[in-house]
Coordinates of C-alpha atoms in Angstrom, one line a residue:
X108 CA 39.9 27.3 130.4
X109 CA 40.6 26.5 127.1
X110 CA 38.7 29.0 126.1
X111 CA 40.6 31.5 127.4
X112 CA 43.7 31.0 124.9
X113 CA 42.0 31.8 122.1
X114 CA 43.0 34.2 119.9
X115 CA 46.6 33.9 121.5
X116 CA 49.4 33.9 119.5
X117 CA 51.6 31.2 120.1
X118 CA 54.8 29.7 118.8
X119 CA 54.7 25.5 118.8
X120 CA 58.0 23.7 118.3
X121 CA 57.6 19.8 116.9
X122 CA 61.1 19.1 116.8
X123 CA 63.9 19.0 113.9
X124 CA 61.3 16.6 111.7
X125 CA 58.6 19.2 111.9
X126 CA 60.1 22.3 112.5
X127 CA 58.6 25.3 113.7
X128 CA 54.5 26.5 113.6
X129 CA 53.2 30.1 114.9
X130 CA 50.1 31.5 114.3
X131 CA 46.8 32.5 116.5
X132 CA 44.6 30.0 118.7
X133 CA 41.6 29.3 117.0
X134 CA 40.5 26.2 118.5
X135 CA 41.3 24.0 121.6
X136 CA 40.1 20.5 122.0
X137 CA 40.9 19.1 125.5
X138 CA 38.8 15.6 124.6
X139 CA 41.5 15.1 121.4
X140 CA 44.6 16.6 122.8
X141 CA 44.4 18.7 120.3
X142 CA 45.2 22.6 119.1
X143 CA 44.4 24.4 116.3
X144 CA 46.3 28.0 114.7
X145 CA 44.8 30.1 112.1
X146 CA 47.2 32.0 109.6
X147 CA 49.6 29.4 110.4
X148 CA 53.6 30.5 109.2
X149 CA 56.5 27.2 109.3
X150 CA 59.3 28.3 109.7
X151 CA 58.9 32.0 109.4
X152 CA 56.8 31.5 106.0
X153 CA 53.3 31.8 105.9
X154 CA 51.6 28.5 105.1
X155 CA 49.7 27.1 102.0
X156 CA 46.5 26.6 104.3
X157 CA 44.6 28.7 106.6
X158 CA 44.4 26.5 109.7
X159 CA 46.8 23.8 111.0
X160 CA 45.8 21.7 113.6
X161 CA 48.7 19.7 116.3
X162 CA 48.1 16.7 118.7
X163 CA 49.8 16.9 122.0
X164 CA 52.2 14.2 121.0
X165 CA 54.2 16.0 118.1
X166 CA 54.7 19.7 120.4
X167 CA 57.9 19.3 121.7
X168 CA 57.9 23.1 123.2
X169 CA 55.2 26.3 122.8
X170 CA 55.1 29.8 123.8
X171 CA 52.9 32.3 124.2
X172 CA 54.1 35.0 122.2
X173 CA 50.6 37.4 123.0
X174 CA 47.6 36.9 124.8
X175 CA 44.9 38.6 123.8
X176 CA 43.0 41.8 125.5
X177 CA 40.0 41.9 126.9
X178 CA 37.4 41.1 124.0
X179 CA 39.7 40.2 121.5
X180 CA 39.8 36.3 122.4
X181 CA 36.8 36.1 120.6
X182 CA 38.1 37.9 117.1
X183 CA 40.8 36.3 115.2
X184 CA 41.8 39.5 112.6
X185 CA 45.1 39.8 110.7
X186 CA 48.5 38.4 111.6
X187 CA 49.9 40.8 113.3
X188 CA 53.8 41.5 114.2
X189 CA 54.5 40.2 117.5
X190 CA 56.7 41.0 120.0
X191 CA 58.1 39.5 123.6
X192 CA 57.0 42.5 125.4
X193 CA 59.8 45.4 126.7
X194 CA 61.0 43.2 129.5
X195 CA 61.3 40.1 127.1
X196 CA 59.1 37.8 129.2
X197 CA 57.9 35.2 127.3
X198 CA 55.2 32.4 128.1
X199 CA 56.0 28.2 127.9
X200 CA 54.1 26.0 128.1
X201 CA 54.9 22.4 129.0
X202 CA 53.2 19.2 127.6
X203 CA 52.7 16.7 130.4
X204 CA 51.9 13.3 130.2
X205 CA 48.1 12.9 129.7
X206 CA 48.7 15.6 127.1
X207 CA 48.0 19.1 130.0
X208 CA 49.7 22.2 129.8
X209 CA 51.5 24.2 132.5
X210 CA 52.3 28.1 132.5
X211 CA 55.8 28.9 133.3
X212 CA 57.2 32.4 132.5
X213 CA 60.5 31.9 131.2
X214 CA 63.0 34.7 130.2
X215 CA 63.0 35.4 126.5
X216 CA 66.9 34.4 125.1
X217 CA 68.1 34.2 121.2
X218 CA 67.2 30.9 120.1
X219 CA 67.3 29.3 116.5
X220 CA 63.3 29.8 116.3
X221 CA 61.9 32.9 114.5
X222 CA 61.2 36.2 116.4
X223 CA 58.9 37.7 114.7
X224 CA 55.7 36.9 112.2
X225 CA 55.8 39.5 110.0
X226 CA 52.4 41.4 109.1
X227 CA 50.1 39.4 106.4
X228 CA 46.8 40.5 105.2
X229 CA 44.6 37.8 103.7
X230 CA 40.9 37.4 102.1
X231 CA 38.7 35.8 104.2
X232 CA 39.2 31.8 102.9
X233 CA 37.6 28.4 104.5
X234 CA 39.5 27.0 107.6
X235 CA 41.0 23.4 106.7
X236 CA 42.0 21.6 109.4
X237 CA 44.9 19.5 108.2
X238 CA 48.5 17.7 110.2
X239 CA 51.7 19.0 110.5
X240 CA 52.6 15.2 108.1
X241 CA 50.0 17.3 105.6
X242 CA 51.5 20.6 105.7
X243 CA 54.2 21.4 102.5
X244 CA 55.5 24.8 103.5
X245 CA 58.6 26.1 101.4
X246 CA 62.1 26.9 103.4
X247 CA 63.6 30.0 103.4
X248 CA 64.8 32.8 105.9
X249 CA 62.5 34.2 108.6
X250 CA 62.0 38.0 108.8
X251 CA 64.6 39.7 107.0
X252 CA 63.4 43.1 107.4
X253 CA 62.8 43.2 111.1
X254 CA 66.1 45.6 111.8
X255 CA 64.7 47.8 108.6
X256 CA 61.6 47.8 109.9
X257 CA 62.3 48.9 113.3
X258 CA 64.9 51.6 112.1
X259 CA 61.7 53.1 109.8
X260 CA 59.5 52.7 112.9
X261 CA 62.0 55.1 115.0
X262 CA 62.5 57.3 112.4
X263 CA 58.8 57.8 111.9
X264 CA 58.5 58.6 116.2
X265 CA 61.0 61.2 115.6
X266 CA 58.9 62.5 112.9
X267 CA 55.9 62.6 114.2
X268 CA 57.2 63.5 117.6
X269 CA 59.2 67.0 115.7
X270 CA 56.3 67.8 114.2
X271 CA 53.8 67.9 117.4
X272 CA 56.3 70.5 118.9
X273 CA 56.3 72.1 115.8
X274 CA 52.7 72.5 115.4
X275 CA 51.2 75.3 115.9
X276 CA 49.4 75.7 120.0
X277 CA 45.7 77.1 118.1
X278 CA 46.2 74.2 115.5
X279 CA 44.0 71.0 116.4
X280 CA 45.2 67.9 116.7
X281 CA 43.7 65.1 113.5
X282 CA 41.7 62.5 115.3
X283 CA 42.4 59.0 114.4
X284 CA 40.1 56.9 112.9
X285 CA 39.1 53.1 113.8
X286 CA 36.3 52.0 114.7
X287 CA 34.3 52.8 118.8
X288 CA 35.6 49.5 119.9
X289 CA 39.3 49.7 119.4
X290 CA 39.1 47.1 117.2
X291 CA 40.8 48.7 113.6
X292 CA 43.8 51.4 113.6
X293 CA 44.7 53.7 112.1
X294 CA 46.8 52.5 109.3
X295 CA 50.1 54.1 110.4
X296 CA 49.9 54.3 113.4
X297 CA 49.4 50.2 113.1
X298 CA 52.3 50.6 111.1
X299 CA 54.3 52.8 112.9
X300 CA 52.4 53.5 116.0
X301 CA 54.6 51.1 118.7
X302 CA 56.9 53.2 121.6
X303 CA 61.1 53.0 121.0
X304 CA 60.3 51.0 124.5
X305 CA 58.5 47.9 122.5
X306 CA 61.1 47.2 119.9
X307 CA 63.7 44.0 121.0
X308 CA 67.6 45.5 121.5
X309 CA 68.3 41.3 120.6
X310 CA 69.8 41.4 117.2
X311 CA 68.4 38.6 114.7
X312 CA 69.4 35.7 115.0
X313 CA 70.5 34.7 111.4
X314 CA 72.4 31.5 112.2
X315 CA 69.4 29.9 114.2
X316 CA 67.3 30.5 111.2
X317 CA 69.5 29.1 108.5
X318 CA 70.2 26.4 110.9
X319 CA 66.4 25.9 110.0
X320 CA 66.5 25.2 106.5
X321 CA 67.6 21.4 105.4
X322 CA 69.7 22.3 103.0
X323 CA 70.0 18.5 101.9
X324 CA 66.3 17.6 102.1
X325 CA 65.3 20.1 99.9
X326 CA 68.1 19.0 96.9
X327 CA 66.9 15.4 97.5
X328 CA 63.0 16.8 96.5
X329 CA 64.8 18.2 93.4
X330 CA 66.3 15.1 92.6
X331 CA 63.3 13.5 92.8
X332 CA 60.9 15.2 91.1
X333 CA 63.6 15.5 88.7
X334 CA 64.4 11.8 88.0
X335 CA 60.4 11.1 88.0
X336 CA 59.7 13.6 85.4
X337 CA 62.7 12.7 83.4
X338 CA 63.6 16.3 83.4
X339 CA 67.5 16.7 84.5
X340 CA 69.9 13.5 85.6
X341 CA 72.0 14.8 88.5
X342 CA 73.9 12.1 89.2
X343 CA 77.5 11.9 89.7
X344 CA 79.8 11.8 86.5
X345 CA 80.5 8.3 86.5
X346 CA 76.9 7.0 86.8
X347 CA 75.8 9.3 83.7
X348 CA 74.9 6.3 80.1
X349 CA 77.8 6.1 77.9
X350 CA 77.1 8.9 75.0
X351 CA 78.5 7.3 71.1
X352 CA 79.1 9.7 68.3
X353 CA 76.8 9.2 65.0
X354 CA 80.0 7.5 63.8
X355 CA 80.4 5.4 66.1
X356 CA 78.9 1.2 66.4
X357 CA 78.1 0.2 69.8
X358 CA 77.8 -3.0 68.9
X359 CA 80.8 -5.0 69.5
X360 CA 82.0 -6.6 65.4
X361 CA 84.9 -8.8 64.6
X362 CA 88.9 -7.1 63.9
X363 CA 88.7 -5.1 61.0
X364 CA 91.3 -6.0 58.7
X365 CA 92.6 -3.0 56.7
X366 CA 94.3 -5.2 54.2
X367 CA 91.5 -6.9 51.6
X368 CA 93.0 -6.8 48.1
X369 CA 96.2 -8.8 47.4
X370 CA 97.7 -8.6 43.7
X371 CA 99.6 -11.6 42.8
X372 CA 102.8 -10.4 41.6
X373 CA 105.0 -7.6 44.1
X374 CA 103.5 -4.1 44.7
X375 CA 105.3 -1.0 43.8
X376 CA 103.2 1.6 45.8
X377 CA 100.1 1.1 48.1
X378 CA 97.3 3.7 48.5
X379 CA 95.6 3.3 51.9
X380 CA 91.2 5.1 52.0
X381 CA 90.1 7.4 55.0
X382 CA 89.1 4.3 56.4
X383 CA 92.7 3.0 56.4
X384 CA 91.9 0.3 53.8
X385 CA 94.9 -0.6 52.1
X386 CA 95.0 -0.6 48.6
X387 CA 97.4 -1.7 46.2
X388 CA 98.7 -0.4 42.8
X389 CA 98.8 -2.6 39.9
X390 CA 101.3 -2.6 36.6
X391 CA 99.7 -1.5 33.7
X392 CA 100.1 -5.0 31.8
X393 CA 98.0 -6.4 35.0
X394 CA 95.2 -3.3 34.6
X395 CA 95.6 -4.0 30.6
X396 CA 93.9 -8.0 31.5
X397 CA 91.6 -6.8 33.8
X398 CA 89.8 -4.7 31.2
X399 CA 89.8 -7.0 28.7
X400 CA 88.5 -9.9 30.9
X401 CA 86.0 -8.3 32.0
X402 CA 85.2 -7.6 28.5
X403 CA 85.0 -10.7 28.1
X404 CA 82.2 -11.4 30.9
X405 CA 80.7 -9.0 28.9
X406 CA 81.5 -5.2 30.4
X407 CA 81.8 -3.5 26.9
X408 CA 84.0 -1.1 26.2
X409 CA 80.9 1.2 25.6
X410 CA 79.8 0.5 29.3
X411 CA 82.8 0.9 30.8
X412 CA 83.2 4.8 29.1
X413 CA 79.4 5.7 30.1
X414 CA 80.6 4.9 33.6
X415 CA 83.9 6.3 33.2
X416 CA 81.7 9.6 32.6
X417 CA 79.6 9.6 34.9
X418 CA 82.7 9.0 37.7
X419 CA 85.0 11.6 36.6
X420 CA 81.9 14.2 35.6
X421 CA 80.5 13.7 39.7
X422 CA 84.0 14.3 40.6
X423 CA 84.5 17.0 38.7
X424 CA 81.3 18.7 39.6
X425 CA 82.2 18.5 43.0
X426 CA 85.3 20.6 42.3
X427 CA 83.6 23.3 41.1
X428 CA 81.2 24.1 43.7
X429 CA 78.5 21.7 43.8
X430 CA 75.1 23.0 45.4
X431 CA 77.1 26.2 45.8
X432 CA 77.7 27.0 42.3
X433 CA 74.8 24.7 40.2
X434 CA 72.1 25.7 41.2
X435 CA 69.0 27.1 39.8
X436 CA 69.4 31.0 41.4
X437 CA 73.2 31.0 40.1
X438 CA 73.0 30.9 37.0
X439 CA 75.3 33.9 36.2
X440 CA 78.1 31.5 37.6
X441 CA 78.2 29.4 35.3
X442 CA 81.6 27.2 34.9
X443 CA 83.2 26.9 32.1
X444 CA 85.3 23.8 31.4
X445 CA 88.1 23.5 28.8
X446 CA 88.7 18.9 27.8
X447 CA 91.9 18.2 26.2
X448 CA 91.1 14.6 24.5
X449 CA 93.4 12.8 21.8
X450 CA 92.5 10.7 19.3
X451 CA 92.5 7.4 21.6
X452 CA 90.5 5.5 23.9
X453 CA 91.4 7.4 26.9
X454 CA 90.2 10.7 24.6
X455 CA 86.9 8.5 24.6
X456 CA 86.4 8.5 28.1
X457 CA 86.9 12.1 28.5
X458 CA 84.4 13.5 26.0
X459 CA 81.7 11.3 27.5
X460 CA 82.7 13.3 31.2
X461 CA 82.0 16.5 28.5
X462 CA 79.0 15.3 27.6
X463 CA 77.3 14.5 31.5
X464 CA 78.8 18.7 32.6
X465 CA 77.3 20.0 30.0
X466 CA 73.9 17.9 30.6
X467 CA 74.1 19.2 34.0
X468 CA 74.4 22.9 32.5
X469 CA 78.6 23.7 32.7
X470 CA 80.0 25.0 29.5
X471 CA 82.2 22.8 28.5
X472 CA 84.9 23.3 25.4
X473 CA 86.0 20.5 23.7
X474 CA 89.2 20.2 21.7
X475 CA 89.7 17.4 19.8
X476 CA 92.5 17.4 16.4
X477 CA 91.2 16.1 12.9
X478 CA 91.9 13.4 11.9
X479 CA 91.1 11.4 8.4
X480 CA 89.6 8.0 10.0
X481 CA 88.7 8.3 14.2
X482 CA 87.8 5.1 16.2
X483 CA 84.6 3.7 16.6
X484 CA 84.4 4.8 20.3
X485 CA 85.3 8.1 19.6
X486 CA 82.7 8.6 16.7
X487 CA 79.9 7.6 18.7
X488 CA 80.8 9.7 21.6
X489 CA 81.2 12.7 19.7
X490 CA 77.9 11.8 18.1
X491 CA 75.9 11.7 21.1
X492 CA 78.4 15.2 22.3
X493 CA 77.0 16.8 19.9
X494 CA 73.3 16.9 20.8
X495 CA 74.4 19.0 23.8
X496 CA 75.1 22.6 24.0
X497 CA 78.6 22.0 24.3
X498 CA 81.3 23.7 22.0
X499 CA 83.6 21.1 19.7
X500 CA 86.5 23.3 18.5
X501 CA 90.0 21.4 16.7
X502 CA 91.9 24.7 16.6
X503 CA 93.9 26.3 19.8
X504 CA 93.3 29.2 18.9
X505 CA 89.6 28.8 19.6
X506 CA 90.2 28.0 23.4
X507 CA 89.3 30.8 25.7
X508 CA 92.9 32.7 26.3
X509 CA 91.3 33.8 29.7
X510 CA 91.7 31.4 33.0
X511 CA 88.6 28.5 33.1
X512 CA 87.2 26.9 36.2
X513 CA 88.5 23.7 35.0
X514 CA 90.6 21.8 32.3
X515 CA 90.3 18.0 32.3
X516 CA 93.4 16.2 30.2
X517 CA 93.0 13.4 28.2
X518 CA 95.5 13.1 25.9
X519 CA 98.3 10.9 27.2
X520 CA 98.0 7.5 25.9
X521 CA 101.4 5.0 26.9
X522 CA 100.0 2.7 23.2
X523 CA 100.3 6.5 21.4
X524 CA 103.1 7.7 22.5
X525 CA 104.3 9.0 18.8
X526 CA 101.3 11.7 19.5
X527 CA 103.6 13.5 22.1
X528 CA 105.5 14.6 19.1
X529 CA 103.0 16.2 17.5
X530 CA 102.4 19.9 16.5
X531 CA 99.2 20.5 18.1
X532 CA 100.0 17.9 21.5
X533 CA 102.7 20.8 22.1
X534 CA 100.4 23.5 22.0
X535 CA 97.6 22.0 23.6
X536 CA 100.3 21.6 26.8
X537 CA 101.5 24.9 26.4
X538 CA 98.0 26.4 26.4
X539 CA 97.1 24.3 29.9
X540 CA 100.4 25.2 31.2
X541 CA 100.0 29.1 30.5
X542 CA 96.0 28.9 31.3
X543 CA 96.8 28.5 35.3
X544 CA 93.7 26.8 35.7
X545 CA 93.4 23.5 38.3
X546 CA 93.8 20.6 36.1
X547 CA 92.0 17.3 36.3
X548 CA 94.0 13.8 34.6
X549 CA 91.0 11.2 34.1
X550 CA 93.5 8.1 34.0
X551 CA 96.9 9.2 33.3
X552 CA 99.8 7.0 32.1
X553 CA 102.3 5.2 34.4
X554 CA 105.4 7.6 33.6
X555 CA 106.3 10.7 35.1
X556 CA 108.2 11.8 31.5
X557 CA 104.7 10.9 29.8
X558 CA 102.7 13.6 31.2
X559 CA 103.1 16.7 29.7
X560 CA 100.8 18.8 32.3
X561 CA 101.1 18.7 35.9
X562 CA 98.2 18.2 37.4
X563 CA 96.3 18.5 40.8
X564 CA 93.9 16.2 40.5
X565 CA 94.2 12.6 38.7
X566 CA 91.5 9.7 38.8
X567 CA 92.3 6.3 38.6
X568 CA 90.2 3.6 37.4
X569 CA 89.5 -0.4 39.3
X570 CA 92.8 0.5 40.6
X571 CA 95.3 3.0 40.6
X572 CA 98.7 3.1 38.8
X573 CA 101.9 3.5 40.8
X574 CA 101.1 7.0 40.0
X575 CA 104.3 9.7 40.6
X576 CA 104.2 13.0 42.1
X577 CA 103.3 14.9 39.0
X578 CA 100.0 12.9 39.2
X579 CA 98.7 15.3 42.5
X580 CA 96.4 13.8 44.6
X581 CA 95.2 10.0 43.4
X582 CA 91.0 8.9 42.8
X583 CA 89.3 6.1 42.5
X584 CA 86.5 5.6 41.0
X585 CA 84.7 2.4 40.8
X586 CA 83.3 1.2 37.2
X587 CA 81.7 -1.9 37.6
X588 CA 84.1 -4.7 37.8
X589 CA 82.8 -7.9 39.3
X590 CA 84.8 -9.8 41.8
X591 CA 84.6 -12.4 39.4
X592 CA 86.5 -10.6 37.3
X593 CA 89.6 -9.9 40.2
X594 CA 89.6 -13.2 40.8
X595 CA 90.2 -14.9 37.5
X596 CA 93.9 -12.4 37.3
X597 CA 94.4 -13.6 40.0
X598 CA 93.7 -10.7 42.9
X599 CA 92.4 -11.5 46.0
X600 CA 89.6 -7.9 46.3
X601 CA 87.2 -6.9 48.7
X602 CA 86.0 -3.6 47.4
X603 CA 87.2 -0.4 49.0
X604 CA 84.5 1.8 48.3
X605 CA 82.0 1.1 50.8
X606 CA 79.1 4.0 49.9
X607 CA 80.4 6.1 47.4
X608 CA 81.9 5.5 43.6
X609 CA 84.5 8.2 44.0
X610 CA 86.7 8.0 46.5
X611 CA 90.3 9.4 47.6
X612 CA 93.7 7.7 47.9
X613 CA 96.7 8.8 50.5
X614 CA 100.4 7.6 50.6
X615 CA 100.8 4.3 52.3

């Protein structure tokens, strides 16, 4: 009868696709040719559902691991660890084509199927019958602690044997607690009450249990999940999309033309920007002609002085430390700038720069010698500078004796070469060389012999002059010359400034 096998613990092999299931038989349906296991284990791991149902066509091999005793076939308690018995004899049920089973005794041998079922104690839950195709169980090693548990049993039995032998003859033996029908045993007996002879002496088949773990299927499942969730891509390196930096253009464009500025006459020196654009130098005569044409088109001297002052002050503020030095929380480190100007247009450019620096809370000391008559641009710039907190001196003794943060040189002018013989000019050059502060020259002259002060930086206007090594590092500022002005003097011009008004130049 099919009901005679209820309560038996069986092992069902469903082939490589579904794996091996173990559990206690809860139902056998001869009409639909199905068998149900309660609290099943799949490849040695407890399943997430309380019951699974198998069709006869899905079963490849069925082994009966334990047959219930009298009165136990109707009680489905906790699934405990089972063993094949002292003789190592198991039961195998062969499935015929009509679905009926035939009981055959078969000696137990080491196989890839798990040999033991670990004890689990679960609360009662509603049994749900599902097919093996719907079962999703984790794949892992089976019964890792079988050997350690067997050793614990042996040690426990030896300890009990020693305790019983050493007990006093008159001492009463403690009674075992449990139900009258023997269905519940003492907890110690359940864990350590088996005889030593009942422990199988066969080694655990690690290789066989490891073969039950399908590594490729697990990784494929992880890849599918991550690909759908978009958390990570596990593709091969050549399948990953190309990544670009923030300054790289991903769109195809025309080849870059690095020489976009040409001058009519021969070039004595060329420079290049950080982007590689070539900037040729111009002669002093061509530079004067360029400014004259710009003034004729409306770019007056006052507007040019203002633009030069803004660009020069912006560069000076960067050299002084920028936002790290000039901020409201750092008022105790107010920078000091010494501004050396001559009585000419280049001096007026320096005064305009000093006014903008003073507006940015920089301590500016302006040196300008006394003259009976000043140029109108200088007079206008001095009038605006006097409205700031800047300090104007005409005597070199009033300049700081200690080093300042920056010296701005606007003393030299090619059209006023006689000024270099004046005592105030020589004294100003000596003070600047003695102060040991870095020097910024605004629109310096071409010839090195005309520069009495060695500069660390030099700022050129519009297009650079062929400056020498004493000019230091060359910077170029945009003073707002329109492109048509360059064309009238014979210069093919394309702006090299990009998004900036002051850019560094390098020797080509």
